[in-house]
Amino acid sequence: EPEVTQTPSHQVTQMGQEVILRCVPISNHLYFYWYRQILGQKVEFLVSFYNNEISEKSEIFDDQFSVERPDGSNFTLKIRSTKLEDSAMYFCASRYRAGTEAFFGQGTRLTVV
Amino acid sequence: ELKVEQNPLFLSMQEGKNYTIYCNYSTTSDRLYWYRQDPGKSLESLFVLLSNGAVKQEGRLMASLDTKARLSTLHITAAVHDLSATYFCAVDIGNEKLTFGTGTRLTIIP
């Protein structure tokens, strides 16, 4: 069964460092997303990506964040200069089109120290 | 701004009992999804509800959608321990993203 895969599963980084979280969405899906979940809290939307551009972003997704789909299969989230409050589980998701269910990857736990 | 609220936030129930989790949302939508999350794990899709009056059932779980009331319910019948998890509803208002509810942490007690 097709699935969304994310790497790494856990990343520890020092404050101020850049991190790149990687995702391989399901191959025929057209919409891609990043969400984050701070421990014990709800799932928060960061950004949606369609047709090779950002279609929507939340207020959390500031200038420190960027996304890219460099090669038609990978979908990455970059945080330029990490802060302590960026520590969270980051989930990548994809779906074929609006109105269909979104499938989530297993997540990357980011710990900023 | 769309708000999605679930209640209760925490629920402990005995095995064999029935209970309902409620998901209220603030803006018109006819697309709602239920997900399950085990501790430290990803979000597993449970149900996709795409019209007013939609009802879906899988095992001991049944989900329904009332778009007029902006309400979805997740009903648990004769709970068993392996249903212990956090359950999220998520609403789609047609702008592509899903907005998640606050989550309901369900614990089934033997």
mmCIF file of C-alpha atoms in Angstrom:
data_model
loop_
_atom_site.group_PDB
_atom_site.id
_atom_site.type_symbol
_atom_site.label_atom_id
_atom_site.label_comp_id
_atom_site.label_asym_id
_atom_site.label_seq_id
_atom_site.Cartn_x
_atom_site.Cartn_y
_atom_site.Cartn_z
ATOM 1 C CA GLU A 1 0.000 0.000 0.000
ATOM 2 C CA PRO A 2 1.410 3.406 -0.925
ATOM 3 C CA GLU A 3 2.525 5.532 1.976
ATOM 4 C CA VAL A 4 4.085 8.866 2.803
ATOM 5 C CA THR A 5 7.613 8.461 4.095
ATOM 6 C CA GLN A 6 9.590 10.959 6.144
ATOM 7 C CA THR A 7 13.243 11.174 7.108
ATOM 8 C CA PRO A 8 14.791 11.411 9.574
ATOM 9 C CA SER A 9 12.493 10.033 12.253
ATOM 10 C CA HIS A 10 14.270 12.073 14.905
ATOM 11 C CA GLN A 11 16.567 15.086 14.585
ATOM 12 C CA VAL A 12 18.353 16.912 17.355
ATOM 13 C CA THR A 13 19.818 20.285 16.457
ATOM 14 C CA GLN A 14 21.345 23.253 18.187
ATOM 15 C CA MET A 15 19.458 26.497 18.351
ATOM 16 C CA GLY A 16 20.282 28.701 15.364
ATOM 17 C CA GLN A 17 21.145 25.797 13.083
ATOM 18 C CA GLU A 18 19.381 25.024 9.837
ATOM 19 C CA VAL A 19 17.440 21.788 9.459
ATOM 20 C CA ILE A 20 15.860 20.127 6.461
ATOM 21 C CA LEU A 21 13.053 17.652 6.944
ATOM 22 C CA ARG A 22 12.367 15.355 4.040
ATOM 23 C CA CYS A 23 9.229 13.690 2.760
ATOM 24 C CA VAL A 24 8.315 11.462 -0.137
ATOM 25 C CA PRO A 25 4.587 11.866 -0.777
ATOM 26 C CA ILE A 26 2.429 9.218 -2.438
ATOM 27 C CA SER A 27 3.363 9.237 -6.097
ATOM 28 C CA ASN A 28 0.128 10.257 -7.814
ATOM 29 C CA HIS A 29 -0.873 12.816 -5.206
ATOM 30 C CA LEU A 30 -1.065 16.476 -6.144
ATOM 31 C CA TYR A 31 -1.418 18.320 -2.830
ATOM 32 C CA PHE A 32 1.305 18.341 -0.222
ATOM 33 C CA TYR A 33 1.306 19.641 3.321
ATOM 34 C CA TRP A 34 3.406 20.163 6.403
ATOM 35 C CA TYR A 35 1.810 20.119 9.812
ATOM 36 C CA ARG A 36 3.367 20.210 13.249
ATOM 37 C CA GLN A 37 2.318 18.953 16.639
ATOM 38 C CA ILE A 38 3.855 20.187 19.843
ATOM 39 C CA LEU A 39 3.874 17.401 22.393
ATOM 40 C CA GLY A 40 0.383 16.687 23.694
ATOM 41 C CA GLN A 41 -1.245 19.406 21.641
ATOM 42 C CA LYS A 42 -3.311 19.587 18.512
ATOM 43 C CA VAL A 43 -2.092 19.267 14.957
ATOM 44 C CA GLU A 44 -1.324 22.685 13.442
ATOM 45 C CA PHE A 45 -1.237 23.522 9.751
ATOM 46 C CA LEU A 46 1.975 25.049 8.440
ATOM 47 C CA VAL A 47 1.809 25.121 4.654
ATOM 48 C CA SER A 48 0.129 23.614 1.625
ATOM 49 C CA PHE A 49 1.795 23.166 -1.756
ATOM 50 C CA TYR A 50 0.141 22.571 -5.114
ATOM 51 C CA ASN A 51 1.285 22.909 -8.683
ATOM 52 C CA ASN A 52 4.835 23.683 -7.566
ATOM 53 C CA GLU A 53 3.957 26.609 -5.403
ATOM 54 C CA ILE A 54 2.726 27.426 -1.932
ATOM 55 C CA SER A 55 -1.059 27.670 -1.981
ATOM 56 C CA GLU A 56 -1.535 28.630 1.641
ATOM 57 C CA LYS A 57 0.559 29.147 4.745
ATOM 58 C CA SER A 58 -0.210 29.803 8.369
ATOM 59 C CA GLU A 59 1.117 32.556 10.592
ATOM 60 C CA ILE A 60 3.545 30.006 12.050
ATOM 61 C CA PHE A 61 5.188 29.650 8.630
ATOM 62 C CA ASP A 62 7.302 32.802 8.793
ATOM 63 C CA ASP A 63 10.436 33.773 6.865
ATOM 64 C CA GLN A 64 12.455 31.126 8.708
ATOM 65 C CA PHE A 65 10.512 28.381 6.969
ATOM 66 C CA SER A 66 10.589 27.327 3.338
ATOM 67 C CA VAL A 67 9.402 24.370 1.303
ATOM 68 C CA GLU A 68 10.646 22.874 -1.905
ATOM 69 C CA ARG A 69 9.846 20.048 -4.261
ATOM 70 C CA PRO A 70 13.216 19.781 -5.915
ATOM 71 C CA ASP A 71 12.853 16.701 -8.080
ATOM 72 C CA GLY A 72 9.228 15.701 -8.504
ATOM 73 C CA SER A 73 9.283 13.139 -5.720
ATOM 74 C CA ASN A 74 10.766 14.725 -2.586
ATOM 75 C CA PHE A 75 9.064 17.476 -0.619
ATOM 76 C CA THR A 76 11.206 19.273 1.939
ATOM 77 C CA LEU A 77 10.698 21.668 4.801
ATOM 78 C CA LYS A 78 13.632 23.873 5.738
ATOM 79 C CA ILE A 79 13.921 25.824 8.943
ATOM 80 C CA ARG A 80 16.712 28.337 8.501
ATOM 81 C CA SER A 81 17.582 29.214 12.071
ATOM 82 C CA THR A 82 15.899 26.948 14.574
ATOM 83 C CA LYS A 83 14.482 28.200 17.859
ATOM 84 C CA LEU A 84 13.685 26.245 20.999
ATOM 85 C CA GLU A 85 9.976 26.640 20.279
ATOM 86 C CA ASP A 86 10.392 24.855 16.946
ATOM 87 C CA SER A 87 10.714 21.596 18.888
ATOM 88 C CA ALA A 88 7.757 19.490 17.791
ATOM 89 C CA MET A 89 6.716 16.535 15.688
ATOM 90 C CA TYR A 90 6.520 17.544 12.036
ATOM 91 C CA PHE A 91 4.173 15.623 9.784
ATOM 92 C CA CYS A 92 4.157 15.611 6.029
ATOM 93 C CA ALA A 93 0.868 14.754 4.306
ATOM 94 C CA SER A 94 -0.358 14.349 0.770
ATOM 95 C CA ARG A 95 -3.635 13.837 -0.999
ATOM 96 C CA TYR A 96 -4.766 13.265 -4.525
ATOM 97 C CA ARG A 97 -7.135 16.234 -4.638
ATOM 98 C CA ALA A 98 -9.167 18.469 -2.388
ATOM 99 C CA GLY A 99 -12.047 16.555 -0.822
ATOM 100 C CA THR A 100 -10.136 13.310 -0.475
ATOM 101 C CA GLU A 101 -8.467 12.069 2.657
ATOM 102 C CA ALA A 102 -4.959 13.183 3.448
ATOM 103 C CA PHE A 103 -2.356 10.542 4.221
ATOM 104 C CA PHE A 104 0.246 11.365 6.816
ATOM 105 C CA GLY A 105 3.830 10.265 7.163
ATOM 106 C CA GLN A 106 5.172 8.834 10.386
ATOM 107 C CA GLY A 107 6.606 12.193 11.422
ATOM 108 C CA THR A 108 9.975 13.710 12.251
ATOM 109 C CA ARG A 109 10.536 14.557 15.876
ATOM 110 C CA LEU A 110 12.616 17.748 15.942
ATOM 111 C CA THR A 111 14.356 18.627 19.175
ATOM 112 C CA VAL A 112 16.096 21.996 19.375
ATOM 113 C CA VAL A 113 18.595 22.318 22.221
ATOM 114 C CA GLU B 1 -11.266 31.923 11.094
ATOM 115 C CA LEU B 2 -12.426 28.313 11.268
ATOM 116 C CA LYS B 3 -12.562 26.886 14.775
ATOM 117 C CA VAL B 4 -12.899 23.156 15.391
ATOM 118 C CA GLU B 5 -13.667 21.996 18.904
ATOM 119 C CA GLN B 6 -13.962 18.520 20.286
ATOM 120 C CA ASN B 7 -15.427 17.327 23.513
ATOM 121 C CA PRO B 8 -14.614 15.795 25.746
ATOM 122 C CA LEU B 9 -10.869 16.438 25.692
ATOM 123 C CA PHE B 10 -10.241 13.440 27.907
ATOM 124 C CA LEU B 11 -12.396 10.367 28.250
ATOM 125 C CA SER B 12 -11.909 7.318 30.433
ATOM 126 C CA MET B 13 -14.394 4.593 29.863
ATOM 127 C CA GLN B 14 -14.824 1.022 30.899
ATOM 128 C CA GLU B 15 -14.581 -1.820 28.478
ATOM 129 C CA GLY B 16 -17.936 -2.786 27.084
ATOM 130 C CA LYS B 17 -19.492 0.666 27.444
ATOM 131 C CA ASN B 18 -20.711 2.995 24.708
ATOM 132 C CA TYR B 19 -19.734 6.631 24.306
ATOM 133 C CA THR B 20 -19.748 9.487 21.821
ATOM 134 C CA ILE B 21 -17.120 12.075 20.942
ATOM 135 C CA TYR B 22 -18.374 15.357 19.508
ATOM 136 C CA CYS B 23 -16.747 17.629 16.943
ATOM 137 C CA ASN B 24 -18.180 21.117 16.392
ATOM 138 C CA TYR B 25 -16.935 23.527 13.772
ATOM 139 C CA SER B 26 -17.648 27.169 13.120
ATOM 140 C CA THR B 27 -17.832 27.533 9.317
ATOM 141 C CA THR B 28 -19.967 25.778 6.732
ATOM 142 C CA SER B 29 -18.355 22.612 5.442
ATOM 143 C CA ASP B 30 -19.475 19.282 4.073
ATOM 144 C CA ARG B 31 -16.105 17.563 4.344
ATOM 145 C CA LEU B 32 -14.943 16.122 7.610
ATOM 146 C CA TYR B 33 -12.368 13.492 8.486
ATOM 147 C CA TRP B 34 -11.624 11.452 11.580
ATOM 148 C CA TYR B 35 -8.115 10.361 12.468
ATOM 149 C CA ARG B 36 -6.652 8.187 15.185
ATOM 150 C CA GLN B 37 -3.260 8.807 16.765
ATOM 151 C CA ASP B 38 -1.440 6.388 19.056
ATOM 152 C CA PRO B 39 1.185 7.909 21.396
ATOM 153 C CA GLY B 40 4.253 9.030 19.473
ATOM 154 C CA LYS B 41 2.799 7.824 16.199
ATOM 155 C CA SER B 42 1.328 9.269 13.042
ATOM 156 C CA LEU B 43 -2.269 10.051 12.142
ATOM 157 C CA GLU B 44 -4.270 7.148 10.785
ATOM 158 C CA SER B 45 -7.285 7.933 8.656
ATOM 159 C CA LEU B 46 -10.495 6.423 10.031
ATOM 160 C CA PHE B 47 -13.420 8.009 8.212
ATOM 161 C CA VAL B 48 -14.121 10.404 5.370
ATOM 162 C CA LEU B 49 -17.507 12.148 5.553
ATOM 163 C CA LEU B 50 -18.391 14.159 2.472
ATOM 164 C CA SER B 51 -22.061 15.079 2.704
ATOM 165 C CA ASN B 52 -24.802 16.011 5.118
ATOM 166 C CA GLY B 53 -26.173 12.902 6.792
ATOM 167 C CA ALA B 54 -23.139 10.785 5.900
ATOM 168 C CA VAL B 55 -22.644 7.830 8.213
ATOM 169 C CA LYS B 56 -19.685 5.487 8.112
ATOM 170 C CA GLN B 57 -18.996 2.455 10.303
ATOM 171 C CA GLU B 58 -15.921 0.352 10.859
ATOM 172 C CA GLY B 59 -15.963 -2.238 13.604
ATOM 173 C CA ARG B 60 -16.915 -0.634 16.900
ATOM 174 C CA LEU B 61 -16.629 2.923 15.548
ATOM 175 C CA MET B 62 -19.309 4.864 13.729
ATOM 176 C CA ALA B 63 -19.003 8.433 12.469
ATOM 177 C CA SER B 64 -21.714 10.784 11.276
ATOM 178 C CA LEU B 65 -21.940 14.299 9.896
ATOM 179 C CA ASP B 66 -24.670 16.921 10.289
ATOM 180 C CA THR B 67 -23.605 19.887 8.192
ATOM 181 C CA LYS B 68 -26.577 22.013 9.239
ATOM 182 C CA ALA B 69 -25.616 21.711 12.893
ATOM 183 C CA ARG B 70 -21.888 21.830 11.986
ATOM 184 C CA LEU B 71 -21.453 18.736 14.077
ATOM 185 C CA SER B 72 -19.834 15.361 13.646
ATOM 186 C CA THR B 73 -19.944 12.503 16.099
ATOM 187 C CA LEU B 74 -17.725 9.485 16.613
ATOM 188 C CA HIS B 75 -19.611 6.778 18.458
ATOM 189 C CA ILE B 76 -17.842 3.934 20.195
ATOM 190 C CA THR B 77 -19.797 0.746 20.819
ATOM 191 C CA ALA B 78 -18.773 -1.812 23.446
ATOM 192 C CA ALA B 79 -15.311 -0.334 23.880
ATOM 193 C CA VAL B 80 -12.262 -2.573 23.954
ATOM 194 C CA HIS B 81 -8.782 -1.735 25.203
ATOM 195 C CA ASP B 82 -7.175 -1.438 21.786
ATOM 196 C CA LEU B 83 -9.374 1.560 20.999
ATOM 197 C CA SER B 84 -7.357 3.607 23.498
ATOM 198 C CA ALA B 85 -5.828 6.466 21.471
ATOM 199 C CA THR B 86 -6.300 10.142 20.692
ATOM 200 C CA TYR B 87 -8.988 10.870 18.137
ATOM 201 C CA PHE B 88 -8.975 13.992 15.981
ATOM 202 C CA CYS B 89 -11.590 15.372 13.673
ATOM 203 C CA ALA B 90 -10.426 17.588 10.816
ATOM 204 C CA VAL B 91 -12.513 19.939 8.698
ATOM 205 C CA ASP B 92 -11.968 20.911 5.104
ATOM 206 C CA ILE B 93 -13.627 24.156 3.989
ATOM 207 C CA GLY B 94 -12.496 23.872 0.421
ATOM 208 C CA ASN B 95 -9.278 25.853 0.685
ATOM 209 C CA GLU B 96 -7.237 22.657 0.546
ATOM 210 C CA LYS B 97 -5.939 22.497 4.082
ATOM 211 C CA LEU B 98 -7.394 20.483 6.942
ATOM 212 C CA THR B 99 -8.074 22.234 10.224
ATOM 213 C CA PHE B 100 -7.814 19.851 13.133
ATOM 214 C CA GLY B 101 -9.847 19.720 16.296
ATOM 215 C CA THR B 102 -8.375 19.793 19.750
ATOM 216 C CA GLY B 103 -8.320 15.998 20.023
ATOM 217 C CA THR B 104 -9.979 13.587 22.448
ATOM 218 C CA ARG B 105 -7.707 11.336 24.447
ATOM 219 C CA LEU B 106 -9.591 8.109 25.009
ATOM 220 C CA THR B 107 -8.538 5.598 27.646
ATOM 221 C CA ILE B 108 -10.356 2.299 27.932
ATOM 222 C CA ILE B 109 -10.180 0.788 31.392
ATOM 223 C CA PRO B 110 -10.534 -2.995 31.841
#
